[in-house]
Short mmCIF file of C-alpha atoms in Angstrom, two decimals:
data_model
loop_
_atom_site.label_atom_id
_atom_site.label_comp_id
_atom_site.label_asym_id
_atom_site.label_seq_id
_atom_site.Cartn_x
_atom_site.Cartn_y
_atom_site.Cartn_z
CA MET A 1 -8.26 -31.58 17.20
CA SER A 2 -9.05 -34.68 15.13
CA ALA A 3 -7.10 -36.74 12.64
CA ALA A 4 -8.78 -38.00 9.48
CA ASN A 5 -7.12 -39.68 6.50
CA SER A 6 -4.01 -37.68 5.75
CA THR A 7 -4.98 -34.48 7.50
CA THR A 8 -5.09 -33.04 10.99
CA VAL A 9 -7.58 -30.31 11.81
CA TYR A 10 -6.93 -27.60 14.41
CA SER A 11 -9.72 -25.38 15.68
CA GLY A 12 -9.48 -21.69 16.47
CA LEU A 13 -11.62 -18.65 15.78
CA GLY A 14 -12.52 -17.38 12.34
CA ALA A 15 -11.10 -13.86 12.24
CA ALA A 16 -11.34 -12.80 8.59
CA PRO A 17 -13.62 -14.51 6.09
CA GLY A 18 -12.49 -16.61 3.13
CA ARG A 19 -10.58 -19.82 2.48
CA ALA A 20 -6.95 -20.22 1.46
CA SER A 21 -4.41 -22.96 0.88
CA GLY A 22 -0.64 -22.76 0.75
CA LYS A 23 2.65 -23.63 2.36
CA ALA A 24 3.21 -22.62 5.98
CA TYR A 25 5.80 -19.96 6.74
CA GLY A 26 6.45 -19.18 10.39
CA ILE A 27 7.63 -15.89 11.88
CA ARG A 28 9.63 -16.95 14.92
CA ASN A 29 12.12 -14.11 15.17
CA ALA A 30 12.76 -10.66 13.70
CA GLU A 31 14.87 -12.01 10.85
CA ASP A 32 12.09 -14.28 9.55
CA ILE A 33 10.05 -11.31 8.35
CA MET A 34 12.69 -10.56 5.71
CA ALA A 35 12.02 -13.64 3.57
CA VAL A 36 8.25 -14.23 3.39
CA PRO A 37 7.41 -16.42 0.36
CA ALA A 38 4.61 -15.13 -1.88
CA GLY A 39 1.39 -17.12 -1.58
CA SER A 40 2.35 -18.67 1.74
CA ILE A 41 0.22 -19.16 4.84
CA LEU A 42 1.81 -16.88 7.41
CA VAL A 43 2.02 -18.41 10.89
CA LEU A 44 2.77 -16.13 13.84
CA ARG A 45 2.33 -15.83 17.55
CA ILE A 46 0.87 -12.35 17.17
CA LEU A 47 0.58 -10.01 14.19
CA HIS A 48 1.72 -6.47 14.97
CA PRO A 49 0.76 -3.48 12.78
CA HIS A 50 4.35 -2.98 11.59
CA LEU A 51 4.11 -6.32 9.79
CA ALA A 52 1.04 -5.24 7.82
CA PRO A 53 2.95 -4.56 4.55
CA LEU A 54 3.74 -8.28 4.36
CA LEU A 55 0.07 -9.26 4.24
CA PRO A 56 -0.79 -8.48 0.60
CA ARG A 57 1.70 -11.13 -0.56
CA VAL A 58 0.41 -13.99 1.59
CA ALA A 59 -2.61 -16.23 0.99
CA GLY A 60 -3.74 -16.76 4.57
CA LEU A 61 -2.97 -16.13 8.19
CA VAL A 62 -2.74 -18.36 11.26
CA VAL A 63 -2.20 -16.66 14.62
CA GLU A 64 -1.58 -18.18 18.05
CA GLU A 65 -3.06 -15.30 20.06
CA GLY A 66 -6.58 -16.25 21.00
CA ALA A 67 -8.77 -13.17 21.08
CA ILE A 68 -10.89 -11.91 18.21
CA LEU A 69 -10.24 -8.23 19.09
CA GLN A 70 -6.66 -7.97 17.92
CA HIS A 71 -4.40 -6.57 15.20
CA ALA A 72 -4.59 -9.70 13.05
CA THR A 73 -8.36 -9.52 12.77
CA THR A 74 -8.36 -5.87 11.76
CA LEU A 75 -5.52 -6.17 9.27
CA ALA A 76 -6.57 -9.46 7.66
CA ARG A 77 -10.13 -8.19 7.17
CA GLU A 78 -8.84 -5.00 5.56
CA CYS A 79 -6.60 -6.89 3.14
CA GLY A 80 -9.23 -9.57 2.49
CA ILE A 81 -6.98 -12.39 3.71
CA PRO A 82 -8.58 -15.43 5.36
CA ALA A 83 -7.40 -15.70 8.95
CA ALA A 84 -7.74 -18.07 11.88
CA VAL A 85 -6.70 -16.92 15.34
CA GLY A 86 -6.36 -18.76 18.62
CA ILE A 87 -4.48 -21.75 17.17
CA ARG A 88 -2.42 -22.54 20.24
CA ASP A 89 1.26 -23.27 19.69
CA ALA A 90 0.82 -22.79 15.92
CA CYS A 91 4.47 -21.80 15.43
CA ASN A 92 5.52 -25.23 16.70
CA LEU A 93 2.66 -27.22 15.18
CA PHE A 94 3.30 -26.06 11.63
CA GLN A 95 6.72 -26.32 10.05
CA ASP A 96 7.80 -24.21 7.09
CA GLY A 97 6.69 -25.79 3.81
CA GLU A 98 3.87 -27.91 5.24
CA LEU A 99 0.59 -27.64 3.33
CA LEU A 100 -2.20 -25.85 5.19
CA ASP A 101 -5.82 -24.97 4.47
CA VAL A 102 -7.19 -21.99 6.38
CA ASP A 103 -10.91 -21.48 6.81
CA GLY A 104 -11.46 -17.91 7.93
CA TYR A 105 -15.18 -18.50 8.49
CA THR A 106 -14.86 -21.34 10.98
CA GLY A 107 -11.33 -20.78 12.29
CA LYS A 108 -10.29 -24.30 11.29
CA VAL A 109 -6.77 -24.99 10.01
CA THR A 110 -6.12 -28.26 8.19
CA LYS A 111 -2.60 -29.64 7.97
CA TRP A 112 -1.95 -32.06 5.11
CA HIS A 113 0.41 -34.94 5.82
CA VAL A 114 2.46 -35.78 2.77
CA ASP A 115 4.09 -39.22 2.74
CA MET B 1 -3.35 -26.42 43.06
CA ALA B 2 0.35 -26.68 42.24
CA GLN B 3 -0.57 -26.69 38.56
CA ALA B 4 -2.62 -23.51 38.99
CA ALA B 5 0.24 -21.77 40.79
CA GLU B 6 2.63 -22.83 38.07
CA LYS B 7 0.27 -21.47 35.39
CA SER B 8 -0.09 -18.10 37.13
CA ALA B 9 3.71 -17.81 37.29
CA GLN B 10 4.03 -18.21 33.52
CA PRO B 11 4.72 -14.97 31.67
CA TYR B 12 1.99 -13.46 29.53
CA ARG B 13 4.67 -12.53 26.99
CA ARG B 14 8.33 -13.54 27.07
CA HIS B 15 11.37 -11.36 26.36
CA ILE B 16 9.32 -8.39 25.21
CA VAL B 17 11.69 -5.68 26.42
CA GLY B 18 15.41 -5.90 27.14
CA LEU B 19 16.89 -2.42 27.45
CA PRO B 20 17.03 -1.23 31.08
CA LEU B 21 15.80 2.23 30.06
CA GLN B 22 12.68 0.81 28.42
CA ARG B 23 12.12 -1.75 31.18
CA SER B 24 12.13 1.02 33.77
CA LEU B 25 9.31 2.77 31.93
CA PHE B 26 7.00 -0.12 32.81
CA GLY B 27 7.45 0.75 36.47
CA GLU B 28 6.48 4.31 35.63
CA ALA B 29 3.38 3.00 33.83
CA ALA B 30 2.20 1.37 37.06
CA ARG B 31 2.69 4.70 38.86
CA ALA B 32 0.84 6.59 36.11
CA ALA B 33 -2.11 4.20 35.85
CA PRO B 34 -4.13 5.54 38.83
CA THR B 35 -4.31 8.96 37.15
CA ILE B 36 -6.44 7.38 34.42
CA GLY B 37 -9.31 7.45 36.91
CA LEU B 38 -10.77 3.98 36.45
CA PRO B 39 -12.45 2.14 39.31
CA ALA B 40 -10.30 -0.58 40.94
CA LEU B 41 -7.20 1.16 39.60
CA THR B 42 -6.65 3.63 42.40
CA SER B 43 -3.04 2.87 43.33
CA GLU B 44 0.02 1.56 41.53
CA LEU B 45 -0.42 -1.69 43.46
CA ASP B 46 -3.67 -2.28 41.54
CA PHE B 47 -1.85 -2.22 38.20
CA PRO B 48 -2.24 -5.69 36.71
CA ALA B 49 1.05 -5.92 34.79
CA GLN B 50 4.64 -6.37 35.85
CA LEU B 51 7.86 -6.73 33.91
CA ASP B 52 10.63 -8.85 35.41
CA GLU B 53 14.41 -8.62 35.02
CA ASN B 54 14.30 -10.86 31.94
CA GLY B 55 11.88 -8.56 30.16
CA ASP B 56 9.03 -11.06 30.62
CA LEU B 57 5.59 -9.51 31.06
CA PHE B 58 3.32 -10.94 33.75
CA LEU B 59 -0.39 -10.21 34.04
CA ASP B 60 -2.06 -10.62 37.43
CA ARG B 61 -5.34 -12.32 36.52
CA SER B 62 -6.96 -11.53 39.87
CA LYS B 63 -6.36 -7.81 39.32
CA VAL B 64 -7.66 -8.09 35.76
CA ALA B 65 -10.79 -9.79 37.13
CA ALA B 66 -11.27 -7.07 39.77
CA LEU B 67 -10.89 -4.33 37.18
CA THR B 68 -13.25 -6.11 34.77
CA LYS B 69 -15.93 -6.44 37.45
CA ALA B 70 -15.55 -2.81 38.53
CA LEU B 71 -15.71 -1.54 34.93
CA LEU B 72 -18.81 -3.55 34.05
CA SER B 73 -20.78 -1.99 36.89
CA TRP B 74 -19.34 1.50 36.24
CA PHE B 75 -20.18 1.89 32.53
CA THR B 76 -22.77 4.55 31.73
CA PRO B 77 -22.92 6.76 28.62
CA ALA B 78 -21.27 9.55 30.65
CA THR B 79 -18.42 7.45 32.12
CA LEU B 80 -17.80 5.82 28.74
CA GLU B 81 -17.42 9.22 27.09
CA LEU B 82 -15.16 10.39 29.92
CA MET B 83 -13.01 7.30 29.45
CA ARG B 84 -12.71 8.00 25.72
CA SER B 85 -11.87 11.69 26.06
CA THR B 86 -9.30 11.12 28.84
CA HIS B 87 -7.59 8.43 26.80
CA ALA B 88 -7.61 10.51 23.61
CA ALA B 89 -6.11 13.46 25.49
CA ALA B 90 -3.28 11.29 26.89
CA SER B 91 -2.37 10.12 23.38
CA ASP B 92 -2.56 13.62 21.88
CA VAL B 93 -0.46 15.13 24.65
CA LEU B 94 2.25 12.53 24.08
CA VAL B 95 2.37 13.39 20.37
CA ASP B 96 2.77 17.08 21.24
CA ALA B 97 5.41 16.36 23.90
CA THR B 98 7.34 14.25 21.40
CA GLU B 99 7.49 17.01 18.80
CA ASN B 100 8.30 19.57 21.49
CA ALA B 101 11.25 17.52 22.75
CA ALA B 102 12.51 17.01 19.20
CA ARG B 103 12.43 20.75 18.56
CA ALA B 104 14.00 21.82 21.84
CA ALA B 105 16.60 19.12 22.55
CA ALA B 106 19.60 20.55 20.71
CA SER B 107 19.49 23.87 22.59
CA LEU B 108 19.08 22.49 26.12
CA ASN B 109 21.63 22.24 28.90
CA GLY B 110 21.84 19.12 31.09
CA ALA B 111 19.31 20.23 33.70
CA SER B 112 16.74 21.32 31.13
CA ALA B 113 17.24 18.13 29.11
CA ARG B 114 16.63 16.06 32.26
CA LYS B 115 13.49 18.04 33.05
CA LEU B 116 12.13 17.55 29.54
CA SER B 117 13.07 13.84 29.69
CA GLU B 118 11.00 13.52 32.86
CA ASP B 119 8.03 15.24 31.26
CA LEU B 120 8.22 13.08 28.14
CA ALA B 121 8.76 9.87 30.16
CA ASN B 122 5.68 10.63 32.29
CA ARG B 123 3.55 11.02 29.18
CA MET B 124 5.02 7.88 27.60
CA ALA B 125 4.30 5.96 30.80
CA LEU B 126 0.66 7.01 30.77
CA VAL B 127 0.15 5.81 27.19
CA LEU B 128 2.05 2.64 28.07
CA ALA B 129 -0.42 2.08 30.94
CA TYR B 130 -3.25 2.35 28.42
CA GLY B 131 -1.33 -0.13 26.25
CA VAL B 132 -1.35 -2.67 29.06
CA LEU B 133 -5.07 -2.06 29.65
CA SER B 134 -5.68 -2.62 25.94
CA LYS B 135 -4.87 -6.30 26.50
CA PHE B 136 -8.27 -6.76 28.15
CA VAL B 137 -10.41 -3.57 28.22
CA PRO B 138 -11.68 -4.07 24.62
CA ASP B 139 -12.88 -7.54 25.65
CA VAL B 140 -14.65 -6.04 28.65
CA LEU B 141 -16.39 -3.56 26.34
CA LEU B 142 -17.41 -6.35 23.97
CA ARG B 143 -18.82 -8.29 26.92
CA ALA B 144 -20.74 -5.21 28.09
CA LEU B 145 -22.16 -4.84 24.59
CA ALA B 146 -23.33 -8.45 24.60
CA ASP B 147 -24.82 -7.96 28.09
CA ALA B 148 -26.68 -4.91 26.76
CA GLY B 149 -28.16 -6.98 23.93
CA ASP B 150 -26.00 -5.75 21.03
CA VAL B 151 -25.66 -8.36 18.29
CA GLU B 152 -23.67 -6.39 15.69
CA PRO B 153 -20.06 -7.35 14.81
CA PRO B 154 -17.32 -5.37 16.60
CA PRO B 155 -16.56 -1.92 15.14
CA PHE B 156 -13.17 -2.74 13.62
CA PRO B 157 -11.22 0.32 12.38
CA GLU B 158 -11.60 1.46 8.79
CA THR B 159 -8.19 1.92 7.11
CA SER B 160 -6.31 1.21 10.30
CA ALA B 161 -2.82 2.46 11.12
CA GLY B 162 -1.35 -0.81 9.77
CA ALA B 163 -3.39 -0.49 6.58
CA LYS B 164 -2.17 3.08 6.03
CA LEU B 165 1.39 1.95 6.66
CA THR B 166 0.93 -0.75 4.01
CA GLN B 167 -0.38 1.79 1.49
CA ASN B 168 2.54 4.13 2.22
CA THR B 169 5.10 1.32 1.97
CA PHE B 170 3.62 0.22 -1.35
CA ALA B 171 3.79 3.83 -2.55
CA LEU B 172 7.51 3.88 -1.67
CA TYR B 173 7.98 0.63 -3.61
CA GLU B 174 6.28 2.15 -6.66
CA ALA B 175 8.31 5.37 -6.41
CA CYS B 176 11.57 3.40 -6.24
CA CYS B 177 10.50 1.21 -9.18
CA ALA B 178 9.76 4.36 -11.20
CA LEU B 179 13.44 5.25 -10.70
CA ASN B 180 14.43 1.75 -11.88
CA TYR B 181 15.12 0.45 -8.40
CA THR B 182 13.34 -2.85 -7.98
CA PRO B 183 13.31 -4.17 -4.39
CA GLN B 184 16.07 -6.57 -5.39
CA ARG B 185 18.30 -3.85 -6.83
CA LEU B 186 17.60 -1.52 -3.92
CA GLN B 187 18.64 -4.14 -1.41
CA ARG B 188 21.72 -5.14 -3.42
CA GLU B 189 23.02 -1.58 -3.85
CA TRP B 190 21.88 0.12 -0.63
CA PRO B 191 23.16 2.63 0.54
CA HIS B 192 25.06 3.34 -2.69
CA VAL B 193 21.97 4.35 -4.69
CA LEU B 194 20.88 7.45 -6.61
CA PRO B 195 20.51 10.48 -4.30
CA GLU B 196 16.78 10.71 -5.17
CA VAL B 197 16.23 7.15 -4.04
CA PHE B 198 18.31 7.68 -0.90
CA CYS B 199 16.15 10.74 -0.06
CA LEU B 200 12.90 8.88 -0.80
CA VAL B 201 13.78 6.13 1.66
CA GLY B 202 15.11 8.59 4.26
CA GLU B 203 11.97 10.74 4.14
CA PHE B 204 9.79 7.65 4.39
CA CYS B 205 11.70 6.55 7.49
CA LYS B 206 11.25 9.96 9.12
CA ARG B 207 7.50 9.90 8.53
CA GLN B 208 6.99 6.31 9.61
CA THR B 209 9.27 6.35 12.65
CA GLY B 210 7.31 4.75 15.44
CA PHE B 211 6.19 1.71 13.51
CA GLY B 212 8.19 -1.29 14.59
CA PRO B 213 8.42 -3.86 17.33
CA LEU B 214 7.58 -3.05 20.93
CA ALA B 215 11.25 -3.46 21.91
CA TRP B 216 12.99 -0.21 20.99
CA ASP B 217 16.29 -1.95 20.29
CA SER B 218 14.71 -4.20 17.67
CA PRO B 219 15.00 -2.44 14.28
CA GLY B 220 11.91 -0.78 12.82
CA TYR B 221 10.87 1.85 10.31
CA GLU B 222 13.27 4.45 11.70
CA ASP B 223 16.08 2.41 10.14
CA PRO B 224 16.54 2.74 6.34
CA HIS B 225 18.34 -0.58 6.15
CA TYR B 226 15.34 -2.29 7.77
CA VAL B 227 12.94 -0.58 5.36
CA VAL B 228 14.98 -1.58 2.32
CA ARG B 229 14.98 -5.21 3.43
CA LEU B 230 11.27 -5.10 4.25
CA LEU B 231 10.47 -3.68 0.79
CA HIS B 232 12.26 -6.66 -0.68
CA SER B 233 10.40 -9.13 1.50
CA ALA B 234 6.99 -7.53 0.93
CA PHE B 235 7.06 -6.64 -2.74
CA ASP B 236 9.77 -8.58 -4.55
CA GLU B 237 8.33 -10.44 -7.53
CA VAL B 238 4.73 -9.68 -6.68
CA ASN B 239 1.84 -8.94 -8.99
CA ALA B 240 1.55 -5.18 -8.42
CA GLU B 241 -2.01 -5.14 -9.76
CA GLN B 242 -3.08 -7.79 -7.28
CA ILE B 243 -1.45 -5.86 -4.44
CA ARG B 244 -3.20 -2.67 -5.54
CA GLU B 245 -6.50 -4.51 -5.47
CA ARG B 246 -5.86 -5.82 -1.97
CA LEU B 247 -4.91 -2.33 -0.81
CA SER B 248 -8.15 -0.84 -2.11
CA PHE B 249 -9.65 -1.98 1.19
CA ALA B 250 -13.14 -2.81 -0.03
CA LYS B 251 -15.50 -1.61 2.63
CA ARG B 252 -16.71 -4.14 5.13
CA PRO B 253 -20.29 -3.94 6.44
CA VAL B 254 -20.82 -0.72 8.36
CA VAL B 255 -20.95 -1.54 12.04
CA THR B 256 -20.70 1.80 13.84
CA GLY B 257 -23.73 3.61 15.16
CA SER B 258 -25.25 6.53 13.30
CA ALA B 259 -24.12 10.00 14.35
CA ILE B 260 -27.70 11.03 15.06
CA ASP B 261 -28.23 8.18 17.50
CA VAL B 262 -29.29 9.20 20.98
CA PRO B 263 -26.24 8.38 23.15
CA THR B 264 -27.55 5.16 24.60
CA LYS B 265 -25.30 2.83 26.51
CA ILE B 266 -24.91 0.64 23.41
CA THR B 267 -23.88 3.51 21.12
CA ALA B 268 -21.50 4.82 23.79
CA LEU B 269 -20.00 1.34 24.24
CA ARG B 270 -19.56 0.90 20.49
CA ARG B 271 -17.96 4.33 20.17
CA LEU B 272 -15.49 3.58 22.95
CA LEU B 273 -14.73 0.10 21.62
CA ALA B 274 -14.04 1.57 18.16
CA PHE B 275 -11.66 4.02 19.83
CA TRP B 276 -9.80 1.25 21.71
CA LEU B 277 -9.52 -0.91 18.59
CA ASP B 278 -8.00 2.04 16.77
CA PHE B 279 -5.64 2.68 19.71
CA LEU B 280 -4.64 -0.98 19.64
CA GLU B 281 -3.16 -0.38 16.19
CA ARG B 282 -1.20 2.67 17.39
CA GLU B 283 -0.18 1.92 20.98
CA THR B 284 3.36 0.82 20.09
CA TRP B 285 3.70 3.61 17.55
CA TYR B 286 2.96 6.34 20.13
CA VAL B 287 5.66 5.24 22.56
CA ARG B 288 8.23 4.09 20.02
CA ARG B 289 7.94 7.38 18.12
CA ALA B 290 8.23 9.31 21.38
CA PHE B 291 11.44 7.42 22.07
CA TYR B 292 13.07 7.85 18.65
CA VAL B 293 11.85 11.35 17.80
CA GLY B 294 11.69 12.94 21.26
CA MET B 295 13.76 11.00 23.77
CA ILE B 296 16.82 10.09 21.68
CA PRO B 297 17.78 13.74 20.98
CA LEU B 298 17.50 14.45 24.71
CA LEU B 299 19.61 11.40 25.55
CA ARG B 300 22.26 12.53 23.06
CA GLN B 301 22.50 15.84 24.88
CA LEU B 302 22.79 14.11 28.23
CA ALA B 303 25.35 11.61 26.92
CA ALA B 304 27.57 14.48 25.74
CA GLY B 305 27.48 15.90 29.27
CA TYR B 306 28.28 12.54 30.89
CA ARG B 307 31.22 12.14 28.55
CA GLU B 308 32.80 15.32 29.88
CA GLU B 309 32.79 13.76 33.34
CA ILE B 310 33.52 10.15 32.31
CA PRO B 311 35.73 9.98 29.20
CA ALA B 312 34.99 6.27 28.65
CA PHE B 313 31.23 6.91 28.54
CA GLN B 314 29.71 5.78 25.24
CA PRO B 315 26.53 7.50 23.94
CA ALA B 316 24.66 4.15 23.93
CA ASP B 317 25.45 3.75 27.64
CA VAL B 318 22.44 5.98 28.36
CA LEU B 319 20.23 3.08 27.23
CA PHE B 320 21.44 1.14 30.26
CA LEU B 321 20.26 3.78 32.70
CA ASP B 322 16.97 3.59 34.55
CA ILE B 323 14.67 6.50 33.64
CA ARG B 324 14.89 7.68 37.27
CA GLU B 325 18.68 7.80 36.93
CA VAL B 326 18.33 9.81 33.71
CA ILE B 327 16.09 12.30 35.48
CA ALA B 328 18.34 12.53 38.55
CA GLY B 329 21.55 12.66 36.51
CA THR B 330 22.99 9.71 38.41
CA VAL B 331 25.57 7.73 36.47
CA ASP B 332 27.53 4.79 37.86
CA SER B 333 29.95 3.36 35.31
CA ALA B 334 30.21 0.02 37.12
CA VAL B 335 26.44 -0.43 37.16
CA ILE B 336 26.19 0.44 33.47
CA HIS B 337 28.97 -2.01 32.68
CA THR B 338 27.18 -4.81 34.56
CA ARG B 339 23.84 -4.12 32.87
CA ARG B 340 25.40 -3.90 29.42
CA HIS B 341 27.28 -7.15 29.95
CA ARG B 342 24.10 -8.92 31.06
CA TYR B 343 22.20 -7.55 28.07
CA MET B 344 24.85 -8.57 25.55
CA GLU B 345 25.02 -12.06 27.04
CA ASN B 346 21.30 -12.67 26.47
CA SER B 347 21.75 -14.19 23.04
CA GLU B 348 18.19 -15.58 22.99
CA TYR B 349 16.76 -12.07 23.36
CA LEU B 350 19.17 -10.52 20.85
CA SER B 351 18.44 -13.19 18.26
CA LEU B 352 14.66 -13.05 18.79
CA HIS B 353 14.66 -9.30 18.18
CA GLY B 354 17.27 -9.19 15.40
CA ILE B 355 19.68 -7.00 17.36
CA GLU B 356 23.17 -6.84 15.85
CA SER B 357 26.24 -5.71 17.78
CA SER B 358 26.27 -2.24 16.17
CA ARG B 359 22.56 -1.65 16.75
CA LEU B 360 22.74 0.34 20.00
CA ALA B 361 25.36 2.74 18.69
CA ARG B 362 23.26 3.22 15.52
CA MET B 363 20.19 4.02 17.62
CA LEU B 364 22.04 6.92 19.21
CA GLY B 365 23.38 7.96 15.82
CA SER B 366 26.95 7.44 16.94
CA SER B 367 28.20 4.95 14.39
#
C-alpha cells in the first residue's frame, strides 16, 4: 500500500479484466444486498453465486477473499465487470460513497480522498 | 510462537451456520469424507474442517498441507478421472435423493420418514465434504498444472450456475414488466398482485430453490418476498439494453483442452479443475436445495408426529434437533428450548444473515 497525492492504492489480484470507477458500496450483511446503487463499486468479503443478479448493475468489484479460483472471478469475467480480489479487510477500508478506481488487470484499487 | 498459535485459532469463516440441525451436518461431513477415497483422508480425524458451537468454521492448515502433499504425488490421468467421476456421482445421487424425498414425504409414517431423512442427510453430508475440500483442492490442481508446465489460464466455467441464475432472474424481471409490474410496483404491492404475476414469481422460486446463502435460515430464492426485493435491488431503474448486453456473456478465450487430446496428465488436470470450478458455483445449491425440497417435507411429517406426543411442540422446533436426534426420533423439549433460546439471543448472527423473528416458522411453512 502506498499513499500519493490524494489517493491511496491497495494491491490485490486482477480477477476480471477492465477498469472502472465509481462509489463504493459494501455488502456487510444480508440486508445490504437489497439496496445496491447502480454504477457502484461493489465491495464484499466473498461473492456467492446467489448474488450474481446484482452484478450487471455495478461498475466494478472488490473482494476480500484472496484466491483467484473463486466465484467472483468466474462471475465478474462472465459479466465483463472489472474485479480485484484479495484486498484484505476491504469492507472496513472502503466506506460507502468513497470514490474508488478498480484495475481488473493489475488488481490495484485506488481510493480517492476528497477534502 | 504465541502469535502463530493465535492465528491458527482464528476462524476461517465466522458465523456461517447457526441452526443446530445444519451445524450437526458438518459433523456428518467429517464422517462421510473418508468414503471419497482420497489419500490422507482415510478417517474422519483427517478431515480438515470443524464447526464450533458459534457456527464458526475452522480449517486445520496442517491437515490441508498433508492432503495437498498426498494429492500432488497421487495425481495420474487415471486417479484424476476417478476423482471426477466419484465426485460427479455424489452430486447426482444427492439430486435424485432430493427429488425422491420430495415425492415420498407426504405418504410416509414416522419410521419411514426418519429412514429417508438419514439417507438424504448422508448424501448431503458427502456433498458438504466436497464443499469443504473445494476451499483448497482447486488450488492444488492449479499448482499441479503449473508443476506440469501448463501455462494456459484456468478453465473457468462457461455460463456458470450464477450466470444462468442471472439470466433467469432478468427473464422474470422482463416478464413482470410485460404485465406492467416494474420492480418498484412489484415490491410495493407484493403479495397483493395480479394472479399471473403471483404465479410467475412462485414458479420462479420453485425452480431456483437452492440458490441462496450457505446458512439455511438466511432467506434465499425459495422465498418469494426475498425474490421480489432482489428484483428491485438488481433491476430497478436500470438500462435494460445494457443489462442484456452484459448477459450475452461474450465468450472468453477458450482454455479447455480439445476432446481429441490424448488424456495426458495436463488434459486430465484441466478437465478435473474445470469440474471443480463448476462445482464451486453449485456446492451451496446442492445442499440448500436438498434441505428445502427434500428435507423440509420430511421434517414436517416428523414434526406432526412429535406434536401428538408433545402438544407444545412447534414445527420449527425440528430445526433445533441434531440430525442424529432426527434419525433416532429422540426429542427433549428442555434441550430444544435451551438451543432455541441461545439461537434467538445471538443477535449478531441473526442480523448478519437477515433472519427475522417469523423466519423459522415460514421455513417450515407454518405461518
